[in-house]
Amino acid sequence: MGVESEFKGKSYIVTGAGSGLGRDLALNLCNLGASVYSIGRREEQLRETQNLNENTKKSFNYTVCDIRDYHEVDLYLNGIMENNIIDGLINNAAGNFIARTQDLSINAFKSVIDIVLLGSINVMLNIGKSWIKQGKKGSIVNILTTYADTGSAYVVPSAAAKGGMRAITRSLAVEWGHKGIRVNGVAPGPFKTEGAWNNLMPSEDVETFMAGRNPMGRLGTVKDMVNAILFLLGDNASFINGEIITVDGGEWLEGAGEFNQIRQMGDDIWEMMKTRRKKE
Ligand code: HXC
């Protein structure tokens, strides 16, 4: 099935489409003939997404609300779910920053967990309940991260929240799979968006270091992410459920494999080892 025929005439909810990855997802879906509904905190940014081109002007809809506010989210989504046939949800909205854990207040923890974990639950719960009541099939894609699995120093609130989302992804895939609702996730390594970059990259040196240690020799792009997310969202992935696709160029495996770091070893040492082996 071609990508265009897959999304044309369908409707999706994408949280946080006022910037970064969410904006690109909304743009791509609108360009492929779908309608997009979004929730975000900043009206100006959402309006910018709406004004990106003729397709977004026609098919991108939004409301300003904080994903952490269950009542606001419920009010907006009830209206959408009652008046439209919604085919899928991309749980994209996130909050994160780099900090030493001993420097964090409880409110710092709470602000990230409330956005990433509770905010996503607010949205998923409303949409899932509506789909089940309507007897409607649906597809959910949660944006996770590779450190949802491994954990990571200096982003502990985010690791805790994304780890929770990973568990929810696999749990609901089974519970709601029986209702025709697929739940999958995408786990990016570092990739460049405005929001993530301002909050997560302390300097260009860190960026260069992270690109250098990636097996592919680069950071991820938004296009890399959009491709994987749209694949999982659409009917081409109709038998994929509870799966988390890692989109990191092999970065986390590079860090995990016992001997991976010896790629730094020069040819002279490899030759010396060969010579020694032949002698033995
Ligand atoms: C320590 C910090 C901090 C920092 C905020 N806080 N930034 N503490 N170091 N760098 C503390 C504040 O002091 C405050 O605690 C509490 O956190 C809440 O801060 P506010 O600014 O009042 O919160 P709020 O306006 O709600 O903003 C939430 C936010 C912010 C998460 C802090 O960064 C945000 O809105 N981010 C949205 C965009 C974003 O982060 N996108 C990146 C997603 S990338 P006190 O105690 O002082 O009240 C992502 C990566 C995935 O998720 C993986 C990719 C590899």
mmCIF file with all atom_site columns, N, CA and C in Angstrom, residues 104-137:
data_model
loop_
_atom_site.group_PDB
_atom_site.id
_atom_site.type_symbol
_atom_site.label_atom_id
_atom_site.label_alt_id
_atom_site.label_comp_id
_atom_site.label_asym_id
_atom_site.label_entity_id
_atom_site.label_seq_id
_atom_site.pdbx_PDB_ins_code
_atom_site.Cartn_x
_atom_site.Cartn_y
_atom_site.Cartn_z
_atom_site.occupancy
_atom_site.B_iso_or_equiv
_atom_site.pdbx_formal_charge
_atom_site.auth_seq_id
_atom_site.auth_comp_id
_atom_site.auth_asym_id
_atom_site.auth_atom_id
_atom_site.pdbx_PDB_model_num
ATOM 1   N N  . LEU A 1 104 ? 18.258  18.722 41.634 1.00 0.00 ? 104 LEU A N  1
ATOM 2   C CA . LEU A 1 104 ? 16.836  18.849 41.270 1.00 0.00 ? 104 LEU A CA 1
ATOM 3   C C  . LEU A 1 104 ? 15.929  19.010 42.489 1.00 0.00 ? 104 LEU A C  1
ATOM 4   N N  . SER A 1 105 ? 14.933  19.884 42.354 1.00 0.00 ? 105 SER A N  1
ATOM 5   C CA . SER A 1 105 ? 13.880  19.964 43.376 1.00 0.00 ? 105 SER A CA 1
ATOM 6   C C  . SER A 1 105 ? 12.820  18.921 43.030 1.00 0.00 ? 105 SER A C  1
ATOM 7   N N  . ILE A 1 106 ? 11.930  18.674 43.965 1.00 0.00 ? 106 ILE A N  1
ATOM 8   C CA . ILE A 1 106 ? 10.855  17.714 43.704 1.00 0.00 ? 106 ILE A CA 1
ATOM 9   C C  . ILE A 1 106 ? 9.944   18.258 42.598 1.00 0.00 ? 106 ILE A C  1
ATOM 10  N N  . ASN A 1 107 ? 9.861   19.587 42.537 1.00 0.00 ? 107 ASN A N  1
ATOM 11  C CA . ASN A 1 107 ? 9.035   20.203 41.494 1.00 0.00 ? 107 ASN A CA 1
ATOM 12  C C  . ASN A 1 107 ? 9.636   20.009 40.097 1.00 0.00 ? 107 ASN A C  1
ATOM 13  N N  . ALA A 1 108 ? 10.962  19.973 40.030 1.00 0.00 ? 108 ALA A N  1
ATOM 14  C CA . ALA A 1 108 ? 11.625  19.722 38.745 1.00 0.00 ? 108 ALA A CA 1
ATOM 15  C C  . ALA A 1 108 ? 11.280  18.313 38.268 1.00 0.00 ? 108 ALA A C  1
ATOM 16  N N  . PHE A 1 109 ? 11.353  17.350 39.176 1.00 0.00 ? 109 PHE A N  1
ATOM 17  C CA . PHE A 1 109 ? 10.957  15.971 38.844 1.00 0.00 ? 109 PHE A CA 1
ATOM 18  C C  . PHE A 1 109 ? 9.512   15.942 38.360 1.00 0.00 ? 109 PHE A C  1
ATOM 19  N N  . LYS A 1 110 ? 8.662   16.604 39.163 1.00 0.00 ? 110 LYS A N  1
ATOM 20  C CA . LYS A 1 110 ? 7.229   16.548 38.911 1.00 0.00 ? 110 LYS A CA 1
ATOM 21  C C  . LYS A 1 110 ? 6.883   17.171 37.552 1.00 0.00 ? 110 LYS A C  1
ATOM 22  N N  . SER A 1 111 ? 7.571   18.277 37.213 1.00 0.00 ? 111 SER A N  1
ATOM 23  C CA . SER A 1 111 ? 7.199   18.963 35.968 1.00 0.00 ? 111 SER A CA 1
ATOM 24  C C  . SER A 1 111 ? 7.449   18.059 34.758 1.00 0.00 ? 111 SER A C  1
ATOM 25  N N  . VAL A 1 112 ? 8.560   17.313 34.754 1.00 0.00 ? 112 VAL A N  1
ATOM 26  C CA . VAL A 1 112 ? 8.856   16.428 33.615 1.00 0.00 ? 112 VAL A CA 1
ATOM 27  C C  . VAL A 1 112 ? 7.934   15.205 33.626 1.00 0.00 ? 112 VAL A C  1
ATOM 28  N N  . ILE A 1 113 ? 7.759   14.606 34.800 1.00 0.00 ? 113 ILE A N  1
ATOM 29  C CA . ILE A 1 113 ? 6.917   13.397 34.873 1.00 0.00 ? 113 ILE A CA 1
ATOM 30  C C  . ILE A 1 113 ? 5.458   13.734 34.543 1.00 0.00 ? 113 ILE A C  1
ATOM 31  N N  . ASP A 1 114 ? 5.017   14.905 34.981 1.00 0.00 ? 114 ASP A N  1
ATOM 32  C CA . ASP A 1 114 ? 3.629   15.303 34.683 1.00 0.00 ? 114 ASP A CA 1
ATOM 33  C C  . ASP A 1 114 ? 3.406   15.495 33.180 1.00 0.00 ? 114 ASP A C  1
ATOM 34  N N  . ILE A 1 115 ? 4.398   16.052 32.493 1.00 0.00 ? 115 ILE A N  1
ATOM 35  C CA . ILE A 1 115 ? 4.235   16.237 31.038 1.00 0.00 ? 115 ILE A CA 1
ATOM 36  C C  . ILE A 1 115 ? 4.330   14.894 30.324 1.00 0.00 ? 115 ILE A C  1
ATOM 37  N N  . VAL A 1 116 ? 5.427   14.181 30.571 1.00 0.00 ? 116 VAL A N  1
ATOM 38  C CA . VAL A 1 116 ? 5.748   13.015 29.736 1.00 0.00 ? 116 VAL A CA 1
ATOM 39  C C  . VAL A 1 116 ? 4.875   11.803 30.079 1.00 0.00 ? 116 VAL A C  1
ATOM 40  N N  . LEU A 1 117 ? 4.717   11.535 31.364 1.00 0.00 ? 117 LEU A N  1
ATOM 41  C CA . LEU A 1 117 ? 3.978   10.322 31.741 1.00 0.00 ? 117 LEU A CA 1
ATOM 42  C C  . LEU A 1 117 ? 2.481   10.614 31.931 1.00 0.00 ? 117 LEU A C  1
ATOM 43  N N  . LEU A 1 118 ? 2.169   11.525 32.847 1.00 0.00 ? 118 LEU A N  1
ATOM 44  C CA . LEU A 1 118 ? 0.747   11.781 33.106 1.00 0.00 ? 118 LEU A CA 1
ATOM 45  C C  . LEU A 1 118 ? 0.061   12.457 31.920 1.00 0.00 ? 118 LEU A C  1
ATOM 46  N N  . GLY A 1 119 ? 0.769   13.371 31.260 1.00 0.00 ? 119 GLY A N  1
ATOM 47  C CA . GLY A 1 119 ? 0.192   14.046 30.088 1.00 0.00 ? 119 GLY A CA 1
ATOM 48  C C  . GLY A 1 119 ? -0.171  13.033 29.013 1.00 0.00 ? 119 GLY A C  1
ATOM 49  N N  . SER A 1 120 ? 0.735   12.103 28.752 1.00 0.00 ? 120 SER A N  1
ATOM 50  C CA . SER A 1 120 ? 0.454   11.078 27.725 1.00 0.00 ? 120 SER A CA 1
ATOM 51  C C  . SER A 1 120 ? -0.698  10.186 28.166 1.00 0.00 ? 120 SER A C  1
ATOM 52  N N  . ILE A 1 121 ? -0.736  9.869  29.455 1.00 0.00 ? 121 ILE A N  1
ATOM 53  C CA . ILE A 1 121 ? -1.842  9.033  29.963 1.00 0.00 ? 121 ILE A CA 1
ATOM 54  C C  . ILE A 1 121 ? -3.173  9.785  29.807 1.00 0.00 ? 121 ILE A C  1
ATOM 55  N N  . ASN A 1 122 ? -3.181  11.072 30.139 1.00 0.00 ? 122 ASN A N  1
ATOM 56  C CA . ASN A 1 122 ? -4.410  11.872 29.975 1.00 0.00 ? 122 ASN A CA 1
ATOM 57  C C  . ASN A 1 122 ? -4.988  11.697 28.576 1.00 0.00 ? 122 ASN A C  1
ATOM 58  N N  . VAL A 1 123 ? -4.103  11.792 27.583 1.00 0.00 ? 123 VAL A N  1
ATOM 59  C CA . VAL A 1 123 ? -4.550  11.741 26.189 1.00 0.00 ? 123 VAL A CA 1
ATOM 60  C C  . VAL A 1 123 ? -4.949  10.313 25.799 1.00 0.00 ? 123 VAL A C  1
ATOM 61  N N  . MET A 1 124 ? -4.090  9.367  26.141 1.00 0.00 ? 124 MET A N  1
ATOM 62  C CA . MET A 1 124 ? -4.354  7.971  25.752 1.00 0.00 ? 124 MET A CA 1
ATOM 63  C C  . MET A 1 124 ? -5.643  7.427  26.356 1.00 0.00 ? 124 MET A C  1
ATOM 64  N N  . LEU A 1 125 ? -5.864  7.800  27.609 1.00 0.00 ? 125 LEU A N  1
ATOM 65  C CA . LEU A 1 125 ? -7.043  7.292  28.312 1.00 0.00 ? 125 LEU A CA 1
ATOM 66  C C  . LEU A 1 125 ? -8.327  7.774  27.653 1.00 0.00 ? 125 LEU A C  1
ATOM 67  N N  . ASN A 1 126 ? -8.359  9.064  27.331 1.00 0.00 ? 126 ASN A N  1
ATOM 68  C CA . ASN A 1 126 ? -9.551  9.629  26.709 1.00 0.00 ? 126 ASN A CA 1
ATOM 69  C C  . ASN A 1 126 ? -9.801  8.954  25.353 1.00 0.00 ? 126 ASN A C  1
ATOM 70  N N  . ILE A 1 127 ? -8.747  8.902  24.538 1.00 0.00 ? 127 ILE A N  1
ATOM 71  C CA . ILE A 1 127 ? -8.923  8.383  23.178 1.00 0.00 ? 127 ILE A CA 1
ATOM 72  C C  . ILE A 1 127 ? -9.224  6.887  23.197 1.00 0.00 ? 127 ILE A C  1
ATOM 73  N N  . GLY A 1 128 ? -8.493  6.150  24.030 1.00 0.00 ? 128 GLY A N  1
ATOM 74  C CA . GLY A 1 128 ? -8.724  4.699  24.131 1.00 0.00 ? 128 GLY A CA 1
ATOM 75  C C  . GLY A 1 128 ? -10.152 4.393  24.554 1.00 0.00 ? 128 GLY A C  1
ATOM 76  N N  . LYS A 1 129 ? -10.644 5.113  25.574 1.00 0.00 ? 129 LYS A N  1
ATOM 77  C CA . LYS A 1 129 ? -12.016 4.878  26.046 1.00 0.00 ? 129 LYS A CA 1
ATOM 78  C C  . LYS A 1 129 ? -13.021 5.152  24.925 1.00 0.00 ? 129 LYS A C  1
ATOM 79  N N  . SER A 1 130 ? -12.786 6.269  24.187 1.00 0.00 ? 130 SER A N  1
ATOM 80  C CA . SER A 1 130 ? -13.723 6.600  23.099 1.00 0.00 ? 130 SER A CA 1
ATOM 81  C C  . SER A 1 130 ? -13.703 5.530  22.021 1.00 0.00 ? 130 SER A C  1
ATOM 82  N N  . TRP A 1 131 ? -12.492 5.096  21.623 1.00 0.00 ? 131 TRP A N  1
ATOM 83  C CA . TRP A 1 131 ? -12.405 4.074  20.576 1.00 0.00 ? 131 TRP A CA 1
ATOM 84  C C  . TRP A 1 131 ? -13.132 2.804  21.008 1.00 0.00 ? 131 TRP A C  1
ATOM 85  N N  . ILE A 1 132 ? -12.909 2.399  22.258 1.00 0.00 ? 132 ILE A N  1
ATOM 86  C CA . ILE A 1 132 ? -13.524 1.148  22.734 1.00 0.00 ? 132 ILE A CA 1
ATOM 87  C C  . ILE A 1 132 ? -15.054 1.287  22.745 1.00 0.00 ? 132 ILE A C  1
ATOM 88  N N  . LYS A 1 133 ? -15.543 2.459  23.189 1.00 0.00 ? 133 LYS A N  1
ATOM 89  C CA . LYS A 1 133 ? -16.994 2.702  23.209 1.00 0.00 ? 133 LYS A CA 1
ATOM 90  C C  . LYS A 1 133 ? -17.582 2.679  21.798 1.00 0.00 ? 133 LYS A C  1
ATOM 91  N N  . GLN A 1 134 ? -16.799 3.266  20.854 1.00 0.00 ? 134 GLN A N  1
ATOM 92  C CA . GLN A 1 134 ? -17.295 3.342  19.469 1.00 0.00 ? 134 GLN A CA 1
ATOM 93  C C  . GLN A 1 134 ? -17.084 2.033  18.705 1.00 0.00 ? 134 GLN A C  1
ATOM 94  N N  . GLY A 1 135 ? -16.311 1.104  19.292 1.00 0.00 ? 135 GLY A N  1
ATOM 95  C CA . GLY A 1 135 ? -15.931 -0.114 18.557 1.00 0.00 ? 135 GLY A CA 1
ATOM 96  C C  . GLY A 1 135 ? -15.002 0.205  17.402 1.00 0.00 ? 135 GLY A C  1
ATOM 97  N N  . LYS A 1 136 ? -14.198 1.232  17.562 1.00 0.00 ? 136 LYS A N  1
ATOM 98  C CA . LYS A 1 136 ? -13.343 1.721  16.464 1.00 0.00 ? 136 LYS A CA 1
ATOM 99  C C  . LYS A 1 136 ? -11.917 1.208  16.643 1.00 0.00 ? 136 LYS A C  1
ATOM 100 N N  . LYS A 1 137 ? -11.278 0.818  15.530 1.00 0.00 ? 137 LYS A N  1
ATOM 101 C CA . LYS A 1 137 ? -9.862  0.442  15.578 1.00 0.00 ? 137 LYS A CA 1
ATOM 102 C C  . LYS A 1 137 ? -9.010  1.698  15.618 1.00 0.00 ? 137 LYS A C  1
#
